[in-house]
Coordinates of C-alpha atoms and ligand atoms in Angstrom, one line a residue:
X612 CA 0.0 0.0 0.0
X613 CA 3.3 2.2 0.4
X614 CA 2.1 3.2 -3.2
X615 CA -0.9 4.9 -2.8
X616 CA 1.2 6.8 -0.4
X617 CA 3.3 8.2 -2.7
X618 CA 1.0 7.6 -5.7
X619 CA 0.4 11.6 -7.8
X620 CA -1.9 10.1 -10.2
X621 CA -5.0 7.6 -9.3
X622 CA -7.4 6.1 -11.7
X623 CA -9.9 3.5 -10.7
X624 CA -11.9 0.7 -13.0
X625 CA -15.0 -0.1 -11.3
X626 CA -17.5 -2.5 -12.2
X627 CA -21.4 -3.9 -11.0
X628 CA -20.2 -5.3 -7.8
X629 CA -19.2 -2.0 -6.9
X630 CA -22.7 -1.1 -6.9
X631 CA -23.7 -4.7 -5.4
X632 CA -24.2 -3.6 -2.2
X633 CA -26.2 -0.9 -2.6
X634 CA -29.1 -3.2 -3.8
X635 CA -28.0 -3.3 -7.8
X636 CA -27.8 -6.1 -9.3
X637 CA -24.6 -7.8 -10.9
X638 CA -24.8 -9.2 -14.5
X639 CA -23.0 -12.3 -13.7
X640 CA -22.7 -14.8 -11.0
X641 CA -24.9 -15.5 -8.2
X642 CA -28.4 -13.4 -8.7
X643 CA -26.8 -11.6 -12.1
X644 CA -28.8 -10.3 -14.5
X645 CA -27.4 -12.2 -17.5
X646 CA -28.9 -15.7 -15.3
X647 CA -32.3 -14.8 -15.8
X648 CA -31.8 -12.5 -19.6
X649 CA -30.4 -13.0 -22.0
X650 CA -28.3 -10.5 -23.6
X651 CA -29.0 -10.9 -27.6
X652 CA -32.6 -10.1 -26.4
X653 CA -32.3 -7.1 -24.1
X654 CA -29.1 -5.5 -24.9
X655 CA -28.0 -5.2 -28.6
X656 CA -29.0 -3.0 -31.4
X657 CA -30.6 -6.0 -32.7
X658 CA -32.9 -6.6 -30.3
X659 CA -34.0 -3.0 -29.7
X660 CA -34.6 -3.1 -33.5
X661 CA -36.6 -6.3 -33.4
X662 CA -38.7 -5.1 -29.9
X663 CA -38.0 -1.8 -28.9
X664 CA -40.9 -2.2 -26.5
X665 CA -39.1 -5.3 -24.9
X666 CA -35.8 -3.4 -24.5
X667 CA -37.5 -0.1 -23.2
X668 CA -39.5 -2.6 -20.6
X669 CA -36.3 -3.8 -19.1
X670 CA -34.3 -0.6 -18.8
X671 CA -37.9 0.8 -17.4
X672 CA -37.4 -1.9 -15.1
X673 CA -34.2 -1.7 -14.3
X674 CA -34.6 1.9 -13.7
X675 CA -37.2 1.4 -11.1
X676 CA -34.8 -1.7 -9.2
X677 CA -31.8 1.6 -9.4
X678 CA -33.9 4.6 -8.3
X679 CA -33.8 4.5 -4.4
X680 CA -30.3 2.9 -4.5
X681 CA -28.1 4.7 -2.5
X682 CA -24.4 5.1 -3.0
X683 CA -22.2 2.7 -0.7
X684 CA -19.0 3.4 1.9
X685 CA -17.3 2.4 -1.0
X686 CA -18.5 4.9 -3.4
X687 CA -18.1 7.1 -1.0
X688 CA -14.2 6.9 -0.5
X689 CA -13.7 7.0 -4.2
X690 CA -15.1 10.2 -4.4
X691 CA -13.0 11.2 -1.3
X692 CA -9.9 9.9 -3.1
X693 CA -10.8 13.0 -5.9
X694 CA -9.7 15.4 -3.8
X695 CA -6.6 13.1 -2.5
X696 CA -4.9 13.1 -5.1
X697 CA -3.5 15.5 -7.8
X698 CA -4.5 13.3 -10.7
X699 CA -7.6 11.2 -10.3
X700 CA -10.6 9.7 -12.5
X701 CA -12.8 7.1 -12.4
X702 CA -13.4 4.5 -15.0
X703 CA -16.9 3.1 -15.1
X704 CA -19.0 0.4 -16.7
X705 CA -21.6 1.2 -14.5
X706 CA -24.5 3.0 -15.6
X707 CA -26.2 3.7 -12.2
X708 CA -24.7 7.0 -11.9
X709 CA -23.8 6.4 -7.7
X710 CA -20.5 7.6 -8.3
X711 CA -22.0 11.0 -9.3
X712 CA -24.6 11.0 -6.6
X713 CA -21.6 10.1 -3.8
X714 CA -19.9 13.4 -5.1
X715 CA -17.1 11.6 -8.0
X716 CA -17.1 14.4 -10.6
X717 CA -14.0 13.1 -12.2
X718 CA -15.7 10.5 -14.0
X719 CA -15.7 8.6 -17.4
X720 CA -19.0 6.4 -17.9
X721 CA -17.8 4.0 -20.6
X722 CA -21.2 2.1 -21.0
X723 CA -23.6 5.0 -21.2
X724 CA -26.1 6.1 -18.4
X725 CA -29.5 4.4 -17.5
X726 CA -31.3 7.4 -17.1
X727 CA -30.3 9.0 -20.2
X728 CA -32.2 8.4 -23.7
X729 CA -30.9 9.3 -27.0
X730 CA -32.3 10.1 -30.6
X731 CA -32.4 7.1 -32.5
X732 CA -32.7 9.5 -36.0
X733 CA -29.5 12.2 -34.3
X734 CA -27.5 10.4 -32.0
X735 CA -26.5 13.4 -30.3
X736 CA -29.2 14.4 -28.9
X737 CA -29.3 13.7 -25.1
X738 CA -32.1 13.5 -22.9
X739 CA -31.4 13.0 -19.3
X740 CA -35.0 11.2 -18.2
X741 CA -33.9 10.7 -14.4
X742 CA -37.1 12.7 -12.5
X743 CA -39.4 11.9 -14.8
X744 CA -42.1 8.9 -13.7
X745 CA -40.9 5.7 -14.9
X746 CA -43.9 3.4 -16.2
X747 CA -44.5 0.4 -14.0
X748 CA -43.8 -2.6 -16.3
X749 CA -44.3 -6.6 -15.0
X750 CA -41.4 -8.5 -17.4
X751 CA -43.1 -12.0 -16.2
X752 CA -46.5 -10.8 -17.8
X753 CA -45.9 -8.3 -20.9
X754 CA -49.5 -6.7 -21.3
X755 CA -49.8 -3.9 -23.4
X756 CA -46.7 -1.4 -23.3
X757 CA -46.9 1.9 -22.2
X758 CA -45.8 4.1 -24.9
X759 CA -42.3 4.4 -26.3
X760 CA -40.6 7.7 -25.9
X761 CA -40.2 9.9 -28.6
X762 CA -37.8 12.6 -29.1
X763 CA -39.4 15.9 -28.7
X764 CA -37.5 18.0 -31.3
X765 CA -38.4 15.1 -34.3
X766 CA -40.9 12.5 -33.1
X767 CA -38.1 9.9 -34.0
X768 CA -37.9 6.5 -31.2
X769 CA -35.7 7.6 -28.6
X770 CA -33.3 4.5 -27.0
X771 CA -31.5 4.2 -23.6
X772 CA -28.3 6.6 -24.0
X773 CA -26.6 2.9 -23.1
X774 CA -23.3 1.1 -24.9
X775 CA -25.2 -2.6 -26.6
X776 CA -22.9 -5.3 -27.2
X777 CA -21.6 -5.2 -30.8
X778 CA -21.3 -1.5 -30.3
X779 CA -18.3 0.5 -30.3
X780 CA -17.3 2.5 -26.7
X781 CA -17.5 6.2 -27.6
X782 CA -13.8 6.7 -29.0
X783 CA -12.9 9.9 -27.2
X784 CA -14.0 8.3 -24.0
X785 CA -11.9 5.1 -24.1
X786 CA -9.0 7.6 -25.4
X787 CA -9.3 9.5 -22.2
X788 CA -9.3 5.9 -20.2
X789 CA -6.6 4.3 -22.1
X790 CA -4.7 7.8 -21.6
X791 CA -5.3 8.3 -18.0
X792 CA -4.4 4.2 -17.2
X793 CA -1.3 4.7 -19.1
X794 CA -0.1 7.3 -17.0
X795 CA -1.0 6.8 -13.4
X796 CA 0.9 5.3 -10.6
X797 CA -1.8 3.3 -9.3
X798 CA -4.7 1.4 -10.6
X799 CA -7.7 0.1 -8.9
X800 CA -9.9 -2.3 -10.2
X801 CA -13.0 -2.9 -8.3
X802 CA -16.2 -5.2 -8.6
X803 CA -15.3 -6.3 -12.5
X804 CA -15.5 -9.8 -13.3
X805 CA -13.1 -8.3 -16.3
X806 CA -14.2 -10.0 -18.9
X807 CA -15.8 -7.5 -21.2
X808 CA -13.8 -5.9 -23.7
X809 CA -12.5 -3.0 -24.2
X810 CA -13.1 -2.2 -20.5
X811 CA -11.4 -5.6 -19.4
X812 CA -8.4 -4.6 -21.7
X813 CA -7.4 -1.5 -19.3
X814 CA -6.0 -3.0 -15.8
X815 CA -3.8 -5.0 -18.0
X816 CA -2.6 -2.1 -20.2
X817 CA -1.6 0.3 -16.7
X818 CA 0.3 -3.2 -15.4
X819 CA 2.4 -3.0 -19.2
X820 CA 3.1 1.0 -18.2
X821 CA 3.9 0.0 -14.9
X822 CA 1.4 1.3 -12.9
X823 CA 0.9 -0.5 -9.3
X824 CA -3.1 -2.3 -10.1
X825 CA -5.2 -3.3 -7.2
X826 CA -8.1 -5.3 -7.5
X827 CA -10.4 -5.6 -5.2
X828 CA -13.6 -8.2 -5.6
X829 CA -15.3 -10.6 -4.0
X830 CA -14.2 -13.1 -6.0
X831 CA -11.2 -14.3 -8.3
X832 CA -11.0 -12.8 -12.1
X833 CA -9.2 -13.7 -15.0
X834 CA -7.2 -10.8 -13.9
X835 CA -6.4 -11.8 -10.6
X836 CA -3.1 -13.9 -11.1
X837 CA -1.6 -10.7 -12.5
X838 CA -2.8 -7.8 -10.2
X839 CA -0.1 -6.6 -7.7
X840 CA -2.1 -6.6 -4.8
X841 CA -5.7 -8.6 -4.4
X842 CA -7.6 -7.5 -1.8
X843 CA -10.2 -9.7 -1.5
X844 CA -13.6 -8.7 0.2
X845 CA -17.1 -6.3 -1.0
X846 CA -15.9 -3.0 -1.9
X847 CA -17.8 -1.1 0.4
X848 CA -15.8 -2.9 3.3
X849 CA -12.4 -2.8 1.9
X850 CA -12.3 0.5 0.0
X851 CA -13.5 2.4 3.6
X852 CA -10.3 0.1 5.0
X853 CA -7.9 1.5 2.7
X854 CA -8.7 5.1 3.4
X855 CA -8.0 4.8 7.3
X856 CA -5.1 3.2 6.7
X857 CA -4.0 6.2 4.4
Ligands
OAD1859 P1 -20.2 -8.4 -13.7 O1 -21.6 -8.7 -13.2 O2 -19.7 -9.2 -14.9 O3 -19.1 -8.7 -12.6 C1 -19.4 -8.2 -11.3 C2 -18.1 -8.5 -10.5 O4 -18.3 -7.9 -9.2 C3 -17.8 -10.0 -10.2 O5 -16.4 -10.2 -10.5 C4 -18.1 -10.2 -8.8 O6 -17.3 -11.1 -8.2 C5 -17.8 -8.8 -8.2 N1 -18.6 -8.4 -7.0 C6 -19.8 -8.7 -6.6 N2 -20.2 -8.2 -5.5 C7 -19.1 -7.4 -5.1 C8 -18.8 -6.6 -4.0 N3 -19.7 -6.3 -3.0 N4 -17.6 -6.0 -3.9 C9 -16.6 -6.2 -4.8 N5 -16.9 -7.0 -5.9 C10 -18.1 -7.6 -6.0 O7 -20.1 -6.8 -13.9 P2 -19.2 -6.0 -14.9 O8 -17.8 -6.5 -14.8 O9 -19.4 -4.6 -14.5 O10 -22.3 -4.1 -20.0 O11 -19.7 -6.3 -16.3 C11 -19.2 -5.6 -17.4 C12 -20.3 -5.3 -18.4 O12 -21.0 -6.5 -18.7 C13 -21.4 -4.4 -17.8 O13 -21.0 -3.0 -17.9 C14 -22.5 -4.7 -18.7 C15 -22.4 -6.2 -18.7 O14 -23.0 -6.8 -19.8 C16 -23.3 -3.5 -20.7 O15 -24.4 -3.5 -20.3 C17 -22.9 -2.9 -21.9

């Protein structure tokens, strides 16, 4: 730990389990998401072109299982660590936005943001939908759906402002991750089973530049065997541990 001591530039990886015990759920293992759905149905541009209601359903859903989650002691110290040290930024799969509502500012969302939709017809038109009433949607008995949103400025079908798999990260963003991993002393790497590229590619990409990487997870990864330090244990235990210790 002598290197987060002497560490100038931070950047943690962070995954679902970081969000785990706040009450989200994880995509794999035990009680994941990708156990009871599967993907090619829910979360590809496929799918949402086949049944956009079916895809709108489960992010409504999904929205409604995220809204009265509350950030986590481990959350929380990352967005202390901002202000620890002189270079620091989060990398996140997660689309929960906790990190923003524990107070992280410096913060790249890789995968998008649940409670954003986007223009299907011009992709850069953002709506942030968090506020607004999410419809009440039962997946185990689809009735009739509650109307799809439309974007206000064209009419066109608007989509969840999320990254599907077979679609690429947004370029700029993984720049700044692949940048900022590069250069920093020390990596975390927390609550990411690591096996979904590009994201996965990152804790090993710091190790080749010589940063010190630290994962912390509940359980092993595939990048276990060659993180420096594994500190095993929930992230909202161990992260709070590390910070008294600093
Ligand atoms: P996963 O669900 O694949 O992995 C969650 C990881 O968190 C596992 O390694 C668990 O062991 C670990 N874990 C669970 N509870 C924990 C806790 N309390 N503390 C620490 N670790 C814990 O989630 P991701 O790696 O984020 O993509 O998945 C990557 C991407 O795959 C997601 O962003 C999502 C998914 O499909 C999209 O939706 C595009």
């Amino acid at each position: 730990m002598d290197a987060l001591v002497v560490a100038r530039s931070v950047a943690v990886v962070t995954g679902a389990g970081m969000s785990a015990e706040s009450g989200v759920p994880t995509f794999r293992g035990a009680g994941g998401l990708w156990r009871q759905f599967r993907p090619e149905d829910l979360a590809t541009p496929e799918a949402f072109a086949r049944n956009p209601a079916l895809v709108w359903e489960w992010y409504w859903w999904r929205r409604r299982k995220i809204a009265d989650a509350r950030p986590n002691p481990g959350h929380v110290t990352i967005a202390h660590f901002e202000s620890r040290f002189p270079e620091f930024v989060v990398l996140t799969q997660n689309v929960d936005g906790l990190h923003q509502d524990a107070g992280s500012r410096r913060l790249l969302e890789l995968h998008g943001n649940i409670w954003r939709a986007r223009c299907t017809r011009e992709p850069g038109r953002i709506i942030d939908e968090r506020g607004r009433p999410i419809p009440d949607v039962d997946l185990d008995t689809p009735a009739v759906a509650p109307a799809l949103p439309t974007c206000e400025a064209c009419g066109a079908l608007l989509r969840p402002d999320i990254v599907w798999f077979g679609e690429p990260l947004d370029q700029a963003a993984l720049d700044s991750a692949a940048a900022a991993v590069r250069t920093c002393d020390v990596l975390f790497v927390v609550g990411t089973s690591a096996v979904v590229y590009p994201a996965a590619g990152l804790p090993g990409l710091a190790k080749r530049h010589g940063a010190v990487v630290i994962e912390v997870n509940v359980d092993e990864t595939p990048f276990t065997r060659e993180a420096d330090i594994v500190l095993e244990g929930p992230s909202g235990v161990v992260l709070p541990e590390i910070e008294a210790r600093l």
